[in-house]
Coordinates of C-alpha atoms in Angstrom, one line a residue:
X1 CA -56.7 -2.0 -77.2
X2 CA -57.3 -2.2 -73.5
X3 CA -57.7 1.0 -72.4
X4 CA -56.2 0.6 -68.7
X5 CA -53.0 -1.1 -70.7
X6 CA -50.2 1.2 -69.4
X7 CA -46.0 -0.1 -69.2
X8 CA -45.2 -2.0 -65.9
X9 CA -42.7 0.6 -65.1
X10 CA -44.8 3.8 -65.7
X11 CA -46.3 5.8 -63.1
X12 CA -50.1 5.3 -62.6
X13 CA -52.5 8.0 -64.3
X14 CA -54.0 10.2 -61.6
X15 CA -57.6 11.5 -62.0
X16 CA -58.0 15.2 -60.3
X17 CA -62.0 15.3 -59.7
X18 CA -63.6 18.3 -57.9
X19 CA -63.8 22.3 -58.5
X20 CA -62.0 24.6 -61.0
X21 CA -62.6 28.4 -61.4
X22 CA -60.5 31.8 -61.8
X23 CA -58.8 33.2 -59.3
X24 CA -57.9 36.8 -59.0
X25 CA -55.1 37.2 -56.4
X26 CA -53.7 40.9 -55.2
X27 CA -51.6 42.3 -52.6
X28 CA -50.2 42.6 -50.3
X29 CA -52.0 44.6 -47.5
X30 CA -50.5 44.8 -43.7
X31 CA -53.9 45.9 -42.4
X32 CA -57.5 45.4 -43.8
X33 CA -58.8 48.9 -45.0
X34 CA -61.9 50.7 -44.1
X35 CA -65.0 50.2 -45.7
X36 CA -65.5 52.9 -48.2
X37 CA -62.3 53.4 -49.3
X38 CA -59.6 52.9 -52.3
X39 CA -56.2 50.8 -51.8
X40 CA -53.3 50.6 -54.2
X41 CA -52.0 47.3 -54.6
X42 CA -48.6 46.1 -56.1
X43 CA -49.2 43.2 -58.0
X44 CA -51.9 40.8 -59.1
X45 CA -52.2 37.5 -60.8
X46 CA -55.2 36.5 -62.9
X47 CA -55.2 32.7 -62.9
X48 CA -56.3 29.2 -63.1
X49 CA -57.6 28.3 -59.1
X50 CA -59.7 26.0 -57.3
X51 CA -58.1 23.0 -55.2
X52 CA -58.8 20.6 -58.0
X53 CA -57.7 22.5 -61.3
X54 CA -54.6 23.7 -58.8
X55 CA -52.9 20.2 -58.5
X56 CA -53.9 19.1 -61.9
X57 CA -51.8 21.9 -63.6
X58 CA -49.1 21.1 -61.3
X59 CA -48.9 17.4 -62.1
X60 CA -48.6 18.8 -66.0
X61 CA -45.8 20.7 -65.3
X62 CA -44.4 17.6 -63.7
X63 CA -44.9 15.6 -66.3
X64 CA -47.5 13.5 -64.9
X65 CA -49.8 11.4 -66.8
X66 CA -52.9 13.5 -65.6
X67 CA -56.3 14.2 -66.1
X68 CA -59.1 17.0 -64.7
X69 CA -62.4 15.6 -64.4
X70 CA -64.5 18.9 -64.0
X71 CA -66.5 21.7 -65.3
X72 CA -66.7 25.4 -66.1
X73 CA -69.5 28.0 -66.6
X74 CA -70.2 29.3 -70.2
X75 CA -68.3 32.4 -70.1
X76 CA -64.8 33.9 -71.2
X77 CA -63.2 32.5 -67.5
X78 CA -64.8 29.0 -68.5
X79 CA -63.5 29.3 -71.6
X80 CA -59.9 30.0 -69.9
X81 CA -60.3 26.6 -68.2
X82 CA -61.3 24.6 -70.6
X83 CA -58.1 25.8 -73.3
X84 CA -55.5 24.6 -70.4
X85 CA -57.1 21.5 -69.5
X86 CA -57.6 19.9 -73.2
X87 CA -55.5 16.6 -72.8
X88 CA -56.7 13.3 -74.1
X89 CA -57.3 12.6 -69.9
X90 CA -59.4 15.5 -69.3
X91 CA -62.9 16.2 -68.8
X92 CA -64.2 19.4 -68.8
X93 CA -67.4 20.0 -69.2
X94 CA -69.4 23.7 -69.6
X95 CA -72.6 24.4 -67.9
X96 CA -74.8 27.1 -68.4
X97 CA -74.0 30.5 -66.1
X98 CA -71.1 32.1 -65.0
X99 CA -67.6 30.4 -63.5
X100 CA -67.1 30.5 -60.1
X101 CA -64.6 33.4 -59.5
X102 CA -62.2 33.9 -56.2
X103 CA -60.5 37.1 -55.0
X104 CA -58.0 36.1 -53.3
X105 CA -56.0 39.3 -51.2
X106 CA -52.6 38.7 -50.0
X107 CA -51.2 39.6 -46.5
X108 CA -47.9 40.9 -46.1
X109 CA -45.7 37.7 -44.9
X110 CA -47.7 35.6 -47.3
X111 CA -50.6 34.9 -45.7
X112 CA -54.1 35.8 -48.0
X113 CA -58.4 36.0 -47.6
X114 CA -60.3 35.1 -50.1
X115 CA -64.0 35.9 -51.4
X116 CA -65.7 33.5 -53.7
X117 CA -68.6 33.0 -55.1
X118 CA -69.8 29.1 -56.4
X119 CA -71.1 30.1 -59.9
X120 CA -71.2 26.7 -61.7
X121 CA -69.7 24.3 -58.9
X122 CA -73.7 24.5 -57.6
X123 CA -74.5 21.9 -59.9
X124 CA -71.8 19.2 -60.0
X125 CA -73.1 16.4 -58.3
X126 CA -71.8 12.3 -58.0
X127 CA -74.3 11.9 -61.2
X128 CA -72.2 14.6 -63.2
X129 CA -68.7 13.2 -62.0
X130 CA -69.7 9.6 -62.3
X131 CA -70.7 10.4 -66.0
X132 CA -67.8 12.0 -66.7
X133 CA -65.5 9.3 -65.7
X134 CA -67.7 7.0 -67.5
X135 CA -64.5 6.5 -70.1
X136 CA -61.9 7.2 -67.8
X137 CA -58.9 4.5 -66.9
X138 CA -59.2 4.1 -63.6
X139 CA -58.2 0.7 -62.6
X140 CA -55.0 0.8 -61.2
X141 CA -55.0 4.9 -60.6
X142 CA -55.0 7.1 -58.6
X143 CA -58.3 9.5 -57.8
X144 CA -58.2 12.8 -56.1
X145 CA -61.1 14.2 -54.9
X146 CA -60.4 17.4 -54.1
X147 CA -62.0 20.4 -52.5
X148 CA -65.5 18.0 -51.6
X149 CA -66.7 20.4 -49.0
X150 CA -66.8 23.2 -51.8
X151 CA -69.3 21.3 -53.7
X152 CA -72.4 21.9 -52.4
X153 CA -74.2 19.1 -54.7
X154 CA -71.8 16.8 -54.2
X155 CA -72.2 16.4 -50.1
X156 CA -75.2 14.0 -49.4
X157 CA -73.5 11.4 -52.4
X158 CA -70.3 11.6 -51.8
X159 CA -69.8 8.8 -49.5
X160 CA -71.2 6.4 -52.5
X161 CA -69.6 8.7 -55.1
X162 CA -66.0 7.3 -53.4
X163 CA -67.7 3.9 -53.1
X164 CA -68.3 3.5 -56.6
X165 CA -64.0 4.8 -57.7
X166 CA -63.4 2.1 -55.5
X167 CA -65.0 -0.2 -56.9
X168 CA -64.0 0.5 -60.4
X169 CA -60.8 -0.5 -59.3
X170 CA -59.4 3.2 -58.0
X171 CA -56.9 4.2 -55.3
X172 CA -58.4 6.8 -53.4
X173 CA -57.1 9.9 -52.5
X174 CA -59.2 13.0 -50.9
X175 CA -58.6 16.4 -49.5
X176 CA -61.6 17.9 -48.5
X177 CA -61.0 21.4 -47.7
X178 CA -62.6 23.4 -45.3
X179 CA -66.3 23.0 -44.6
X180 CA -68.1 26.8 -45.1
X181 CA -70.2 26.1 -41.7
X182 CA -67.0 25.4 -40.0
X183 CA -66.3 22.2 -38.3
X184 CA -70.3 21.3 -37.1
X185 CA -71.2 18.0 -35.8
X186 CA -72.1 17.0 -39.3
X187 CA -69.0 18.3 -40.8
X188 CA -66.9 15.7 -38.9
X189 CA -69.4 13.4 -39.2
X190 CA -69.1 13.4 -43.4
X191 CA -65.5 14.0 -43.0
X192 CA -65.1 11.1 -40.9
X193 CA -67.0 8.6 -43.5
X194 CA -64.7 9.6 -46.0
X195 CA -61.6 9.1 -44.4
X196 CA -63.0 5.3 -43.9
X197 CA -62.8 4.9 -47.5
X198 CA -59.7 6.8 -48.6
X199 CA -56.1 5.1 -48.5
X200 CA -54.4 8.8 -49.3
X201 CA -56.5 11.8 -46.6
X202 CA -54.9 14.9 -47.5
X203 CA -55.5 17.7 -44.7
X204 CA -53.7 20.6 -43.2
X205 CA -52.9 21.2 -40.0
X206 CA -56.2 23.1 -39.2
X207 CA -58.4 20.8 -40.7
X208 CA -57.0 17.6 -38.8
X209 CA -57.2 19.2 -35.8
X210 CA -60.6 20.7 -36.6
X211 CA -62.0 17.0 -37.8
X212 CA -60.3 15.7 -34.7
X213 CA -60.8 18.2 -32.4
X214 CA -57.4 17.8 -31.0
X215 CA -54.4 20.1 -30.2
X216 CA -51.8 18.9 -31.4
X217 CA -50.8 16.7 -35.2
X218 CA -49.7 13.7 -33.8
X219 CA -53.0 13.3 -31.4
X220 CA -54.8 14.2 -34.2
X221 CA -53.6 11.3 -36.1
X222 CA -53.7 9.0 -33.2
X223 CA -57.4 9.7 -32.6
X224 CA -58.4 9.7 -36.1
X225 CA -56.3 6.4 -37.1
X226 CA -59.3 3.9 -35.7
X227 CA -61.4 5.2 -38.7
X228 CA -59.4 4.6 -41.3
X229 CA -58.7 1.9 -43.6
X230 CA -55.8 -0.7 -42.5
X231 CA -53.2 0.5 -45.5
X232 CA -54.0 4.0 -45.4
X233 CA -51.9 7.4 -45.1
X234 CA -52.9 10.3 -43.4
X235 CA -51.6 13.2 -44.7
X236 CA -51.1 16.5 -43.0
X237 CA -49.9 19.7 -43.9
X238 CA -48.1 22.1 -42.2
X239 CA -47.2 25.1 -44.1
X240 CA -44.0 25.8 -43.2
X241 CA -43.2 23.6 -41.1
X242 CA -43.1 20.6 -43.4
X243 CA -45.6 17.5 -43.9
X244 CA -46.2 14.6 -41.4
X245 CA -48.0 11.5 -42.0
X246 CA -49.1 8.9 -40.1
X247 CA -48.8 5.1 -42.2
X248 CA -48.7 1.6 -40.7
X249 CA -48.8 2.6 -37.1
X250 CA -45.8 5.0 -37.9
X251 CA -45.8 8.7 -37.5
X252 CA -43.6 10.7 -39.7
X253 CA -42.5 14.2 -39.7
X254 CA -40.3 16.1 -43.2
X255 CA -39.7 19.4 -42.4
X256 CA -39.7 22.4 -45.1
X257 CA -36.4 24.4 -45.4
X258 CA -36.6 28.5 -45.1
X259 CA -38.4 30.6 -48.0
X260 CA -39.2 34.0 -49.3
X261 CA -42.6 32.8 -49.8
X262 CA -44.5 35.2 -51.9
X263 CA -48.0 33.7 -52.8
X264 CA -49.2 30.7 -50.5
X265 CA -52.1 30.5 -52.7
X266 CA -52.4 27.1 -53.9
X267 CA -49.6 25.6 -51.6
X268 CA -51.5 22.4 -50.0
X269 CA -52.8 21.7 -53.7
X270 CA -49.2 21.7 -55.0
X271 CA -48.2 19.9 -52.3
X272 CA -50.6 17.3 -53.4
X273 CA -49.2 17.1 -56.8
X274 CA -45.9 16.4 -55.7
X275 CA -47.0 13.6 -53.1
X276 CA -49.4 11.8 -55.4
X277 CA -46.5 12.2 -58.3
X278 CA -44.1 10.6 -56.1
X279 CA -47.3 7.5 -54.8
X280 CA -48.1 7.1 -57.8
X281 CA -44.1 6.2 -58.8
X282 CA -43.9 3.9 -56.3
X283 CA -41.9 6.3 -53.5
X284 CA -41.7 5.4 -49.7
X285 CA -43.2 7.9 -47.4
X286 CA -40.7 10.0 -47.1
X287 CA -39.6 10.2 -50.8
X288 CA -43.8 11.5 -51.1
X289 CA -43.5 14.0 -48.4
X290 CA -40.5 15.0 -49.6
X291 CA -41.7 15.2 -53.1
X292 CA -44.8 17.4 -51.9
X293 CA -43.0 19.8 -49.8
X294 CA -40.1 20.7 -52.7
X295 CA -42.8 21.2 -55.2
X296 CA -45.6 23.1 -53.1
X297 CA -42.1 25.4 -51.9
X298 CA -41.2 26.0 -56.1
X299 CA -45.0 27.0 -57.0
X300 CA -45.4 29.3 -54.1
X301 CA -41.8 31.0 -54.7
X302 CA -43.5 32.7 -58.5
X303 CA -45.3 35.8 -59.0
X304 CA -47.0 35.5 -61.0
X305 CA -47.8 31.7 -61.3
X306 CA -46.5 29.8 -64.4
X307 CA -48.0 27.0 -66.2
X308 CA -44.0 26.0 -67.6
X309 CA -42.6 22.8 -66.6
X310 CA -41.3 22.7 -63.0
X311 CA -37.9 22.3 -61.8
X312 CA -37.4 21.2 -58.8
X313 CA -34.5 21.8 -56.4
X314 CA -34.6 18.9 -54.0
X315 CA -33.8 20.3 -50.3
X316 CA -32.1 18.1 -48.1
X317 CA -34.4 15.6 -45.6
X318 CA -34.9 16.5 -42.6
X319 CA -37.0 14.0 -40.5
X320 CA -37.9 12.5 -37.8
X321 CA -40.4 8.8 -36.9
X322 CA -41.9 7.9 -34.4
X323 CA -44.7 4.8 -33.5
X324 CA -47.9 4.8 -31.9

């Protein structure tokens, strides 16, 4: 049997390729303390993270046909990893060493710092990845490449990395995340050939106007539509404010209704879920954006984070288009 054989009617399979680790999250702290003291904190989640392993476990507790193409280190948090993501889609290697490990520290009002350290993501390069997806479907899916600028072996190939899921027959989605040197010369200038070769660029709104070097979303998108492919969608999050995207020469803006946000933790990688759910259904723009901002707004409403199947509560569309 054909492995690629899936019903007409069924959503495509999404591949999640990139980082996974533990996160510890704690707060919430109005001011940073001084050094050499002892705070107290509330409440604190000890949990799957990374921007990868984030939207995968989102798009299972949507139901999604998913897999996590990834790795851990050979310890108890690898172990963690590895029991969550052991579907007949998922790869999940273990490499020798410890699992990368963020503390992530929450800011009253829901904002958070985080300190991380890269353990095992050091060594997973476009050889590792390209391995692993040696047996994967992807004809006719969709592949996320998520959180590239926090794989430090993955850099210098991953231009021909996202050449070679294209031509295996791959839609391409990417979200890069936020390069560690900031946004240098050659930051935007591997950014930049990526977005060439994506047709889904997932950013937030600091990251498109740090790759752009713009000041505001929609000249962000206007100056970085040239580079990319005729039929693709840029992407860009805004916390809450909503989701734009800029598609076929049109601009579109969804914004997010009110919330007692406790945790924004992991909110642009469930936000990803919910838009590549809804793409890879067949949904119009909006229904995507729509899609992403209702499910990144359930996940960041718990305390602490669930791994249950998600139900939504759509909120009602508020939008507005525009063209270039």
């Amino acid at each position: 049997m054909n492995s690629s054989f899936r019903p007409s009617d069924a959503p495509r399979p999404i591949a999640v390729i990139g980082n996974a680790n533990l996160d510890l999250v704690t707060g919430s702290v109005d001011d940073w303390p001084d050094w050499g003291t002892e705070v107290f904190l509330e409440k604190s989640d000890f949990r799957i993270g990374g921007s990868a392993a984030n939207t995968a476990l989102v798009l299972q507790r949507l139901g999604q046909t998913v897999g996590l193409v990834s790795a851990t280190g050979s310890d108890a948090a690898g172990a963690m990893i590895t029991r969550q993501f052991s579907g007949p889609l998922d790869r999940i290697a273990t490499r020798p060493g410890p699992t990368s490990i963020s503390v992530g520290v929450l800011q009253t009002g829901g904002e958070r710092s985080f300190f991380s350290t890269n353990g095992h993501l050091d060594g997973l390069d476009a050889a590792f990845f390209s391995s692993a997806l040696e047996d994967w479907p992807l004809e006719g899916a969709i592949a996320l490449v998520s959180g590239g600028f926090a794989l430090p072996g993955l850099l210098d190939e991953h231009t021909a990395f996202l050449e070679r899921l294209r031509a295996r027959g791959a839609t391409i989605a990417i979200d890069p995340g936020w390069p560690g040197e900031g946004w240098s010369d050659a930051a935007i200038a591997k950014a930049r050939e990526w977005t060439r070769l994506a047709d889904h660029i997932l950013l937030n709104d600091k990251e498109v106007l740090g790759l752009s070097g713009e000041k505001t979303v929609h000249a962000a998108c206007r100056t970085l539509s040239p580079d990319m492919r005729p039929d693709a969608t840029l992407v860009v999050k805004r916390g809450a404010e909503g989701a734009a995207c800029y598609h076929a020469r049109n601009y579109l803006v969804e914004h997010a209704a009110p919330l007692a946000v406790i945790d924004t933790v992991g909110a642009g990688d469930a936000f990803n879920a919910g838009y590549l759910s809804a793409v890879a259904e067949g949904a119009s723009d909006r229904s995507a954006l729509r899609r992403g901002i209702d499910v990144a707004g359930a996940v960041i409403s718990e305390f602490p984070r669930s791994s249950a199947p998600l139900s939504l509560q759509r909120s009602q569309p508020s939008c507005a288009i525009s063209s270039f």
